[in-house]
Coordinates of C-alpha atoms and ligand atoms in Angstrom, one line a residue:
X1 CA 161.1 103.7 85.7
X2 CA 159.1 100.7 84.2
X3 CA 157.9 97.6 85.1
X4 CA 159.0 94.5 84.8
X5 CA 156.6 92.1 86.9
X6 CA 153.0 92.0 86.6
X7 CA 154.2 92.2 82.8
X8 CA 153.2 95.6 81.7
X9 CA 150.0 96.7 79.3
X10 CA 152.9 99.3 78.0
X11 CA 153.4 102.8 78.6
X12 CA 154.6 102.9 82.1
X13 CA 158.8 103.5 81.1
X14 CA 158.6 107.3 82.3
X15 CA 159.6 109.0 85.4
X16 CA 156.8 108.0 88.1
X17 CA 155.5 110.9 90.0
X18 CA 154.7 110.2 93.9
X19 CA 151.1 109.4 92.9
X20 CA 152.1 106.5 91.0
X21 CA 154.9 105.5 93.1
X22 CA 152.3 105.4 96.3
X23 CA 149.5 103.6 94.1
X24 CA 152.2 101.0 93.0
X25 CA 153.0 100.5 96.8
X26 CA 150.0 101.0 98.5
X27 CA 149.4 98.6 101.8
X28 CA 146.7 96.2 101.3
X29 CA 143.4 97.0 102.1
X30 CA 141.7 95.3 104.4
X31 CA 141.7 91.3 105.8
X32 CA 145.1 92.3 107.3
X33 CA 147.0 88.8 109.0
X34 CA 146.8 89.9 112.8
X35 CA 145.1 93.3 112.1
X36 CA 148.2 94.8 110.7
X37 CA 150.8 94.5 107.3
X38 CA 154.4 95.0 108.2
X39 CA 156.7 95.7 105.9
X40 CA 160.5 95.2 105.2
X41 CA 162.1 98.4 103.2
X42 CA 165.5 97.5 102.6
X43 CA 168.5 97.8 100.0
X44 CA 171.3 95.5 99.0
X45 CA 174.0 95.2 96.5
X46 CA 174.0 92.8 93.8
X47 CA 176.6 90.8 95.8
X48 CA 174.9 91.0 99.2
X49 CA 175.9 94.1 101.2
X50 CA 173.1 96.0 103.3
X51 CA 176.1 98.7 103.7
X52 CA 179.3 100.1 102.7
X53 CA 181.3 101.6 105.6
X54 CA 178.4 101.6 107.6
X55 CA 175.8 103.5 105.7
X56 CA 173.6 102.5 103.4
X57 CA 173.7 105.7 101.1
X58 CA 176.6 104.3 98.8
X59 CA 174.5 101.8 98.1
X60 CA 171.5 103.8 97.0
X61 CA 170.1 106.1 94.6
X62 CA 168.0 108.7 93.7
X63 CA 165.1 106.6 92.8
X64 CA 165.3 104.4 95.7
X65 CA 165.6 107.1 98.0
X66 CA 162.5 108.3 96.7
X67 CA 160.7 104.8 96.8
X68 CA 162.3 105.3 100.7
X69 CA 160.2 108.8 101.2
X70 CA 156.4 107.0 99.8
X71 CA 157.3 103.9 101.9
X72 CA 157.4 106.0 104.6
X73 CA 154.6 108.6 103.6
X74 CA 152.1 105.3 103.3
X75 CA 152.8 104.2 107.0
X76 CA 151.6 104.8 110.2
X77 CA 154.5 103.6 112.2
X78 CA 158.2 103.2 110.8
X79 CA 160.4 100.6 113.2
X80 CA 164.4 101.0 112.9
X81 CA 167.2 98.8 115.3
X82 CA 168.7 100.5 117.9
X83 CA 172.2 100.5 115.4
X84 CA 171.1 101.8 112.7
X85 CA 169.4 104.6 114.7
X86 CA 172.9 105.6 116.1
X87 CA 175.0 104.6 112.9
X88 CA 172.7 106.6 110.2
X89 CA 172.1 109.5 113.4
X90 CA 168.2 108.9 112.5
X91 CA 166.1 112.0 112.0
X92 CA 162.5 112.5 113.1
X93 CA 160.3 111.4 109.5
X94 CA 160.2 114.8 107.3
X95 CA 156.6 116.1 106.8
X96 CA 155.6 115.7 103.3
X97 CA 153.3 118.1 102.1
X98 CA 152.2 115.9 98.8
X99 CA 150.9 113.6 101.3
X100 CA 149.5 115.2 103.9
X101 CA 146.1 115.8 102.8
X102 CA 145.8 111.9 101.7
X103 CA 147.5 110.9 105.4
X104 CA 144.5 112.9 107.0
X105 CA 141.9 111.4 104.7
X106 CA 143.7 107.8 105.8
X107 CA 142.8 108.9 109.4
X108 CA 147.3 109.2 109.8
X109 CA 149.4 111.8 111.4
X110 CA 150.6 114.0 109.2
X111 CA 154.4 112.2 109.7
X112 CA 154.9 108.4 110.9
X113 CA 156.1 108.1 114.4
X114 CA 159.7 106.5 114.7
X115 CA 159.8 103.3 116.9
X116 CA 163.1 102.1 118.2
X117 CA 163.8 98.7 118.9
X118 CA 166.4 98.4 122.1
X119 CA 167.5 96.0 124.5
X120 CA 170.3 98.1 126.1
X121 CA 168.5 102.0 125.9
X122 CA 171.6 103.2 125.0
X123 CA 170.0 106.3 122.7
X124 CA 170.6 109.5 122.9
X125 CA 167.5 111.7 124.1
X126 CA 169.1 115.2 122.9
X127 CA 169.0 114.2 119.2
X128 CA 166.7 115.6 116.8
X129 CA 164.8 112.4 117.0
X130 CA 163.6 112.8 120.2
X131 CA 163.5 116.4 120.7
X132 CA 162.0 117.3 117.3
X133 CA 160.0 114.5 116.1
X134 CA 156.3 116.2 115.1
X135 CA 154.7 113.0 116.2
X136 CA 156.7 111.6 119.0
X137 CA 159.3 109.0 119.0
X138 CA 158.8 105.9 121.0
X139 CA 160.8 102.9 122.4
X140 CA 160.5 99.5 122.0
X141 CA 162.1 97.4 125.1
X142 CA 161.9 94.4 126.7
X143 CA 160.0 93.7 130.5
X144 CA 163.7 93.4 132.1
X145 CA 165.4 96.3 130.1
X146 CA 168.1 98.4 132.5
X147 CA 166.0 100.8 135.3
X148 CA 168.9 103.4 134.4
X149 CA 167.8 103.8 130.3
X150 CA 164.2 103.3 131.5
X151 CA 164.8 106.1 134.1
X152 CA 166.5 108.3 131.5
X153 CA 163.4 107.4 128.6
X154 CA 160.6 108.3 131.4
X155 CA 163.1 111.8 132.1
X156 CA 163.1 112.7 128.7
X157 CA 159.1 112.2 128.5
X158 CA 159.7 109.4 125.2
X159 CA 157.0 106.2 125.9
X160 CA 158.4 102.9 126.3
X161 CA 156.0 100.0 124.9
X162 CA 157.3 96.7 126.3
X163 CA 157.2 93.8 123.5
X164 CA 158.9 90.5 125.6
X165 CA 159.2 89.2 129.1
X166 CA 162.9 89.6 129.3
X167 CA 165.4 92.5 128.3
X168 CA 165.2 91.9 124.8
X169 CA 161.9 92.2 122.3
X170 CA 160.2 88.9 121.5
X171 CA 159.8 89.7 117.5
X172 CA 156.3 88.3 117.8
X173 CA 155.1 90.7 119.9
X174 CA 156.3 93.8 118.1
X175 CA 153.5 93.6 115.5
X176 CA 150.5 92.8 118.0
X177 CA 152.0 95.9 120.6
X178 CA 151.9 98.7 118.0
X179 CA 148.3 97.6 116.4
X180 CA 146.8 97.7 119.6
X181 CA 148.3 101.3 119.5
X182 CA 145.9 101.9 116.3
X183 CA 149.6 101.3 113.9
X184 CA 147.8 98.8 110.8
X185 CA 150.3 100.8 108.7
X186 CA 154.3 99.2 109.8
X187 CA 157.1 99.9 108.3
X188 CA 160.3 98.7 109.2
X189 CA 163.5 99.9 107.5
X190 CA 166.1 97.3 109.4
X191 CA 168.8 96.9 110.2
X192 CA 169.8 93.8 109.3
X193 CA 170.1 92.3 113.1
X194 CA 166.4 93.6 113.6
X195 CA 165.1 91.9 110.1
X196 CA 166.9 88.8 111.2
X197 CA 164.5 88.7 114.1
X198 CA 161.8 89.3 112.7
X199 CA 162.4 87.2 109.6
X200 CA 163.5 84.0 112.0
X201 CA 160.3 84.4 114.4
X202 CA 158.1 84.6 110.6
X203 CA 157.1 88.0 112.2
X204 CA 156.8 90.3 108.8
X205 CA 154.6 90.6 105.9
X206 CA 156.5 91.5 103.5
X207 CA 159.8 92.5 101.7
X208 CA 160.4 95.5 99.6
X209 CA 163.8 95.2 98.3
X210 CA 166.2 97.2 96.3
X211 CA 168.9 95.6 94.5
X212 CA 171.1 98.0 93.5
X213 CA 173.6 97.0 90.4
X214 CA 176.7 97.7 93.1
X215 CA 179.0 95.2 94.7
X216 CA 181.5 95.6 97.6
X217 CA 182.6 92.1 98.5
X218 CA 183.9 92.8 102.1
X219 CA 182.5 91.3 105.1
X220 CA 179.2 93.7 105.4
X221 CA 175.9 91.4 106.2
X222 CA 173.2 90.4 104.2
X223 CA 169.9 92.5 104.4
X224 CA 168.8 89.7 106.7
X225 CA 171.3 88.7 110.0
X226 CA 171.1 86.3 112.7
X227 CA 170.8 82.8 113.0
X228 CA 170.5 80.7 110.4
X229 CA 166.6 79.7 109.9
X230 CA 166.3 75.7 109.5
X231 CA 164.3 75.5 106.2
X232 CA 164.5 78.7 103.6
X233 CA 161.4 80.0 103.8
X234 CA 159.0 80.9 100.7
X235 CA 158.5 84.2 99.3
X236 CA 155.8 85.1 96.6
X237 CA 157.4 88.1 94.3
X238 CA 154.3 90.4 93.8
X239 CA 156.1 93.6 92.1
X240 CA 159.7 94.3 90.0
X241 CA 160.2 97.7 88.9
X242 CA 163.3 99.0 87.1
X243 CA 165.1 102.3 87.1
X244 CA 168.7 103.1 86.3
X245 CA 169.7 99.3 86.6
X246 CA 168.4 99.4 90.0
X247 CA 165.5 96.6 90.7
X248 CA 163.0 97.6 93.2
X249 CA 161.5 94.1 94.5
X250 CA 158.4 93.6 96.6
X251 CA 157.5 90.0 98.0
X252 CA 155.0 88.5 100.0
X253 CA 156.0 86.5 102.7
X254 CA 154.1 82.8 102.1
X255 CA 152.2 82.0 105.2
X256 CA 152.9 78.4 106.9
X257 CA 150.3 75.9 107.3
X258 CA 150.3 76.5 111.2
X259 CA 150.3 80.4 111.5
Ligands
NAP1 N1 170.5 97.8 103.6 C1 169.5 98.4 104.3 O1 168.5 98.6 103.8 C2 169.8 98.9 105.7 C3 168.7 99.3 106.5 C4 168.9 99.7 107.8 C5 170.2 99.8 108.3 N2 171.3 99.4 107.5 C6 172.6 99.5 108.0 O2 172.7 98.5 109.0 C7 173.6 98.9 110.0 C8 173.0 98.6 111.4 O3 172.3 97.4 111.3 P1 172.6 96.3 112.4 O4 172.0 95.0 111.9 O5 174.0 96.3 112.9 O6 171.7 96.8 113.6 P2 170.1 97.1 113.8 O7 169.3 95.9 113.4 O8 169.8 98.4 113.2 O9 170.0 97.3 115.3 C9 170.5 96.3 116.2 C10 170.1 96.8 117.6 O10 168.7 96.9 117.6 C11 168.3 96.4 118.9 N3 167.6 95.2 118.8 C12 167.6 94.3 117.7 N4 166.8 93.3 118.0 C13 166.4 93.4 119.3 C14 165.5 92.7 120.2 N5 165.0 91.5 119.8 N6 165.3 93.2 121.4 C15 165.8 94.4 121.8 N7 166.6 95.1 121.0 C16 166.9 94.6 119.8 C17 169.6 96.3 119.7 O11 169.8 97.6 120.3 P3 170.6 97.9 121.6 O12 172.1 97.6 121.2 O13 170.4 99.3 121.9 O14 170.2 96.9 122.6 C18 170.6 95.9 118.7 O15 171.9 96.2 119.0 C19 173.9 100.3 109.7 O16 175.3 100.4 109.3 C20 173.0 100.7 108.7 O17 173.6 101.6 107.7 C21 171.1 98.9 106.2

């Protein structure tokens, strides 16, 4: 891997351990907008696609699958759409022990805890993510989500934090909700209905995004779905690394005058 942007002082085109990796992606440190940094983690092909028949691993790589693991060995909290949850069949985080020992030192669990953003609470409280998360998983929901997938959360013992009035999540409150919960740390790894949101309501920090040197044409969405925002919106690119042909992206979102 080597870097492309901040140009490089030279010497950094060799495999990067997870040391370097986390150093190169490390959240920033403090004056943090609202009291916490979320971040965007997500992978597209160089025409587009967030997917290819519904998964994202034809997509990806080695490398980026690695980037994937320190992304979510930095955070406190990692955020995922209700979809992608059931489409990928979503796995508690994996303990890592390389990072362990610097998570405790961060005042972190020893794994992030998986947040689920659902309107509907149509999940599946048997799967591994519930059942055999070592930090547990939680729910994101609306105020007026259905009493039958609350009833079935409060049986299976997962928390529900309510982020909006109605059923669905007000993407503004997502951020605000989990800090309160001592999450500065977020994470967010999509889908792209979710980033849509969150992107249209101006609601995330920042982007990491892989462009992998793939394309798929087809009708699969953009990392980004959901109504059209009314003027593009700036991003600041702060980091481009390169591995295998694969361009790992990081961007600032550019604050507006009023937020
Ligand atoms: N390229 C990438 O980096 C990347 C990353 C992640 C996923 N993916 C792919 O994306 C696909 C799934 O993405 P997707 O865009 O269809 O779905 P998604 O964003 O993962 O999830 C959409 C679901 O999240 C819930 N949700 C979203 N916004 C909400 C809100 N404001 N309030 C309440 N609930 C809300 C709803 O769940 P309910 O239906 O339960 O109400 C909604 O149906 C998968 O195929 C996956 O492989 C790609």
């Amino acid at each position: 891997m080597r870097r492309l942007f901040p140009p490089p002082s030279g010497g950094d085109d060799h495999e990067w351990d997870l040391s370097e990796l986390a150093a190169a992606y490390a959240y920033p440190g403090d004056h943090l907008p609202g009291g916490g940094w979320l971040r965007a983690n997500m992978v597209s092909t160089a025409d587009g696609a967030a997917y290819h028949g519904g998964r994202t691993q034809p997509i990806s790589n080695a490398v980026d699958m690695r980037i994937f693991g320190v992304l979510r060995a930095l955070a406190d909290v990692v955020i995922v759409g209700a979809e992608t949850v059931r489409e990928e069949r979503y796995r508690p985080a994996r303990r890592r022990e390389e990072f362990v020992a610097r998570r405790t030192a961060a005042g972190q669990t020893p794994v992030p805890a998986i947040a689920v953003v659902s309107a509907s609470l149509h999940l599946d409280y048997s799967l591994p993510l519930f059942t055999e998360a070592e930090v547990p998983t939680v729910i994101i929901t609306g105020a007026k989500a259905p009493r039958t997938g609350l009833a079935a959360a409060e049986a299976a013992g997962v928390e529900v934090i309510t982020a909006g009035d109605e059923a669905r999540v007000d993407p503004l409150r997502v951020k605000p909700e989990l800090v309160r919960r001592g999450h500065t740390r977020l994470l967010t790894e999509g889908g792209p209905r979710l980033l849509g949101q969150l992107a249209a309501a101006g609601a995330f920090d920042e982007l990491c995004l892989t462009i992998s040197p793939r394309f798929t044409s087809g009708t699969a969405p953009r990392v980004m779905s959901g109504p059209e925002i009314p003027e593009p919106r700036e991003l600041e690119l702060t980091d481009l690394l390169e591995d295998s042909g694969f361009l790992f992206s990081r961007y600032r979102r550019v604050r507006q005058t009023a937020e």
